[in-house]
Amino acid sequence: MTDPRPVAAARPAGPERAGLAADDTRTASPQLRRTYALLLLLVVPLFLRLSAVQHGLPRSYVPDTHMVRNALGMARDKDPVPPMGQYSTYPYLVPYMLLPVYAAQYAVGRVDASWAGAGEYGNRVKEHPEIAWLPARVLVALLGALTPVVVFRTARVAGLRLGAWAAAWLVATSLLHVHFSVQERPWVPMLFFGALSAWPAELYRRERRARFLALSGAAVGLAAGCHQAGLALAIVPFTAWLLAARGWAGVHLLQRARDGVACAASFAALFLVGNAYYLFTELDPHVAQRAGDLQGQFAVGGQAARFGFSLGSLRHLTTSLFGYDPSVCLLALLGIGPALASWNTRAAAVAGLVFAAVFLPYPNDHVRYVLPLIVLLALPAGLGVERLVQSRWGAWIASPLLLLPLVQALRFDWVVTRDDTRASAELLLAGLPDGARVGIDHYGPQVDLDRGSLERLAELRDLRTRERHRLELLTAGAPTPAGVDAVPLEDLFEGHADRGGYRVREAARRHGAEPRDVLASLGVTHLLLVDRRPGDGRSPPLKALAERGTTQHVLDPSRGDDAAREALLPTEMDFPLVSLWTVERPGPWMALYRLPAAEAPADAPDESGADDARGR
């Protein structure tokens, strides 16, 4: 009896089967390569950013924790829309992103008995703020790591092939972008949404569909919900709208107007998500002027802009941008001409040039204001790589240019995760003998003050939340370390530590008219001198006073025997192409001096036999 089932066809054997397998391999191989490369664009930026998120902890040496403070204040008060300026002068979108993170952290702590309730959680954060800082840094790092993928998709839409990979790689390894991706600040989230606006903007320019321009406007609204500077990224949808392949008369003009209105409406709706205080609270007109007299300037919420042209800013920001990312700058210069000439990339090139023209000479010469140029110049830089590799020796030139940012980013991670000089100084000050009282210069360590120091500080200014909580614990006799008898000099003297001298603040003038008199009146026996630019040839304002005493200890972050020209890490650097390699740890140069009897009370402990030392 025969088997009614059909006979299966015999599988090809030998060369035929081998040939089929080879065809499958050839078909799958490019897709596998693309998958691996895309994973690389996720893994490398994530590694570069997460490797350094714990820098400085349990201290934060970057003086900007607005969004953490705002999120915790919202959670404590159960008020998602506090008045602008109550906790922060930044918009509220990033704090809203942090609220579920802190809610999850709180819930986990309740489960594992780390805290018994909301009050205990709040007190724990006051005593150990790194509990709140670290999740915020991780959130920022994740958004920073996703930005290169968005840049890649945008470049693909703009018609780049190899250049799309190069553009994404340059953002993934950008030192400036990595630097800000490890801080609990809103700049990288702002730029993530700014980059996200460029993707639909390119789609709109090609397909002329209003929904794409509306999505681009919405993303800019989210960027401005992170920080007011995100408003400048409106140049992205605007240039796409302006340079779209559509006429300026008749029905084409009506279509342009319709698209523009859709973009503006979506922008406004998403802008108000992060700036809801405009809808639900009364805005204090003086909030934006607390950092200075900015009357008559453009202000949004708690931040004001001072537009103008500064040759000094142009020189400083251009130099700093090149020092951070020379490869982006050089490749963008190479590709900007072809980018302007090509209809595919013209809008992106124009947006980058306009942004550069406005913010490179911006009077406030903070490097963070040119951070968006890393994304805006990525497409011209990617096109520059495409043009470069077409030449005979182009690949040999492009390879080191693409490798350099990775080397710089790895060096940054290694340096910034080492012990800060201020952490070493904390240990040094904790070991001072009984009766010693130290004056801590501007940008010095953030020591836990003892009860007497906190009470003295309360006479000069209002105590901050953590200081007030610590004083309550010490007054109640709660088990907590006694702290250091110290005087933070930034509360006594004002002026610029790097560019000039000090003058006595009004609140401290009852102690004397000159710094020397104030320190003597307060019984300061030691002075911790700080210099963030030890190799620039200029002395710190109090160096002459300090050198009347005896050097007790020196903490020098410099690499080698020559003093580093700048020791600004983990804050913004002036020219990291050099300065990143002249230091071996973050933090400023510091020296501890024992003041002479003329500047110290007669009953201060005698340490004339203390050893001088150079700390690394």
Short mmCIF file of N, CA and C in Angstrom, two decimals, residues 63-121:
data_model
loop_
_atom_site.label_atom_id
_atom_site.label_comp_id
_atom_site.label_asym_id
_atom_site.label_seq_id
_atom_site.Cartn_x
_atom_site.Cartn_y
_atom_site.Cartn_z
N PRO A 63 27.43 73.89 40.31
CA PRO A 63 26.43 74.60 41.13
C PRO A 63 25.14 74.89 40.37
N ASP A 64 24.41 73.84 39.99
CA ASP A 64 23.14 74.02 39.29
C ASP A 64 22.30 72.77 39.50
N THR A 65 21.45 72.81 40.52
CA THR A 65 20.57 71.68 40.80
C THR A 65 19.11 72.12 40.75
N HIS A 66 18.84 73.11 39.88
CA HIS A 66 17.49 73.68 39.79
C HIS A 66 16.42 72.61 39.61
N MET A 67 16.62 71.75 38.62
CA MET A 67 15.51 70.86 38.24
C MET A 67 15.29 69.78 39.30
N VAL A 68 16.34 69.37 40.01
CA VAL A 68 16.17 68.42 41.12
C VAL A 68 15.41 69.09 42.25
N ARG A 69 15.84 70.29 42.59
CA ARG A 69 15.17 71.03 43.67
C ARG A 69 13.70 71.29 43.33
N ASN A 70 13.44 71.60 42.07
CA ASN A 70 12.07 71.89 41.66
C ASN A 70 11.19 70.64 41.76
N ALA A 71 11.71 69.50 41.28
CA ALA A 71 10.93 68.26 41.34
C ALA A 71 10.64 67.85 42.78
N LEU A 72 11.64 67.95 43.65
CA LEU A 72 11.43 67.57 45.05
C LEU A 72 10.47 68.52 45.75
N GLY A 73 10.54 69.80 45.40
CA GLY A 73 9.61 70.77 45.97
C GLY A 73 8.18 70.49 45.54
N MET A 74 8.01 70.16 44.25
CA MET A 74 6.67 69.81 43.76
C MET A 74 6.12 68.59 44.51
N ALA A 75 6.96 67.58 44.69
CA ALA A 75 6.52 66.36 45.35
C ALA A 75 6.19 66.62 46.81
N ARG A 76 7.02 67.40 47.50
CA ARG A 76 6.78 67.66 48.91
C ARG A 76 5.50 68.46 49.13
N ASP A 77 5.29 69.49 48.30
CA ASP A 77 4.13 70.36 48.47
C ASP A 77 2.89 69.84 47.75
N LYS A 78 3.07 68.74 46.98
CA LYS A 78 1.96 68.21 46.16
C LYS A 78 1.38 69.31 45.27
N ASP A 79 2.26 70.09 44.69
CA ASP A 79 1.87 71.21 43.83
C ASP A 79 2.65 71.11 42.52
N PRO A 80 2.03 70.62 41.44
CA PRO A 80 2.76 70.44 40.19
C PRO A 80 3.05 71.75 39.45
N VAL A 81 2.42 72.84 39.88
CA VAL A 81 2.67 74.12 39.21
C VAL A 81 2.94 75.20 40.26
N PRO A 82 4.11 75.13 40.90
CA PRO A 82 4.45 76.19 41.87
C PRO A 82 4.73 77.50 41.14
N PRO A 83 4.65 78.62 41.83
CA PRO A 83 5.00 79.89 41.19
C PRO A 83 6.43 79.87 40.67
N MET A 84 6.63 80.45 39.50
CA MET A 84 7.98 80.53 38.94
C MET A 84 8.91 81.25 39.91
N GLY A 85 10.07 80.64 40.15
CA GLY A 85 11.04 81.22 41.05
C GLY A 85 10.96 80.68 42.47
N GLN A 86 9.92 79.93 42.80
CA GLN A 86 9.82 79.40 44.16
C GLN A 86 10.93 78.38 44.43
N TYR A 87 11.16 77.51 43.48
CA TYR A 87 12.25 76.54 43.60
C TYR A 87 13.30 76.68 42.52
N SER A 88 12.91 77.25 41.39
CA SER A 88 13.79 77.29 40.23
C SER A 88 13.32 78.38 39.28
N THR A 89 14.23 78.86 38.46
CA THR A 89 13.87 79.80 37.40
C THR A 89 13.84 79.10 36.04
N TYR A 90 13.96 77.76 36.03
CA TYR A 90 13.86 76.98 34.80
C TYR A 90 12.42 76.50 34.61
N PRO A 91 12.02 76.19 33.37
CA PRO A 91 10.70 75.58 33.14
C PRO A 91 10.59 74.23 33.82
N TYR A 92 9.41 73.63 33.72
CA TYR A 92 9.07 72.50 34.58
C TYR A 92 9.07 71.14 33.89
N LEU A 93 9.40 71.04 32.62
CA LEU A 93 9.26 69.76 31.94
C LEU A 93 10.20 68.69 32.52
N VAL A 94 11.46 69.03 32.73
CA VAL A 94 12.39 68.04 33.28
C VAL A 94 12.00 67.64 34.70
N PRO A 95 11.60 68.58 35.57
CA PRO A 95 11.07 68.13 36.87
C PRO A 95 9.87 67.19 36.73
N TYR A 96 9.01 67.43 35.75
CA TYR A 96 7.89 66.50 35.54
C TYR A 96 8.40 65.12 35.14
N MET A 97 9.47 65.06 34.37
CA MET A 97 10.04 63.77 34.00
C MET A 97 10.68 63.09 35.21
N LEU A 98 11.16 63.89 36.16
CA LEU A 98 11.80 63.33 37.35
C LEU A 98 10.79 62.85 38.39
N LEU A 99 9.60 63.41 38.41
CA LEU A 99 8.62 63.05 39.44
C LEU A 99 8.33 61.55 39.47
N PRO A 100 8.05 60.90 38.34
CA PRO A 100 7.84 59.44 38.42
C PRO A 100 9.10 58.68 38.81
N VAL A 101 10.27 59.22 38.47
CA VAL A 101 11.52 58.57 38.88
C VAL A 101 11.64 58.59 40.40
N TYR A 102 11.37 59.75 41.01
CA TYR A 102 11.46 59.85 42.46
C TYR A 102 10.33 59.07 43.14
N ALA A 103 9.18 59.01 42.50
CA ALA A 103 8.08 58.20 43.05
C ALA A 103 8.47 56.73 43.10
N ALA A 104 9.10 56.25 42.04
CA ALA A 104 9.56 54.85 42.02
C ALA A 104 10.65 54.63 43.07
N GLN A 105 11.55 55.60 43.18
CA GLN A 105 12.61 55.48 44.19
C GLN A 105 12.02 55.43 45.60
N TYR A 106 11.03 56.26 45.83
CA TYR A 106 10.37 56.28 47.15
C TYR A 106 9.68 54.95 47.43
N ALA A 107 8.98 54.43 46.40
CA ALA A 107 8.26 53.16 46.57
C ALA A 107 9.22 52.02 46.88
N VAL A 108 10.34 51.96 46.19
CA VAL A 108 11.33 50.91 46.45
C VAL A 108 11.87 51.04 47.87
N GLY A 109 12.12 52.28 48.30
CA GLY A 109 12.61 52.51 49.65
C GLY A 109 11.62 52.11 50.72
N ARG A 110 10.34 52.27 50.43
CA ARG A 110 9.33 51.81 51.39
C ARG A 110 9.33 50.30 51.49
N VAL A 111 9.52 49.62 50.35
CA VAL A 111 9.51 48.16 50.34
C VAL A 111 10.70 47.60 51.10
N ASP A 112 11.90 48.18 50.87
CA ASP A 112 13.08 47.63 51.54
C ASP A 112 13.39 48.32 52.86
N ALA A 113 12.44 49.13 53.36
CA ALA A 113 12.53 49.76 54.69
C ALA A 113 13.67 50.78 54.79
N SER A 114 14.03 51.39 53.65
CA SER A 114 15.04 52.45 53.71
C SER A 114 14.48 53.69 54.39
N TRP A 115 13.17 53.91 54.27
CA TRP A 115 12.49 55.01 54.94
C TRP A 115 11.06 54.57 55.22
N ALA A 116 10.49 55.16 56.28
CA ALA A 116 9.17 54.73 56.73
C ALA A 116 8.04 55.56 56.14
N GLY A 117 8.36 56.72 55.58
CA GLY A 117 7.33 57.59 55.03
C GLY A 117 7.93 58.74 54.26
N ALA A 118 7.06 59.62 53.77
CA ALA A 118 7.51 60.74 52.94
C ALA A 118 8.42 61.68 53.72
N GLY A 119 8.08 61.91 54.99
CA GLY A 119 8.91 62.81 55.79
C GLY A 119 10.32 62.29 55.97
N GLU A 120 10.44 61.00 56.26
CA GLU A 120 11.78 60.41 56.43
C GLU A 120 12.55 60.41 55.12
N TYR A 121 11.85 60.17 54.01
CA TYR A 121 12.50 60.24 52.69
C TYR A 121 13.03 61.65 52.43
#
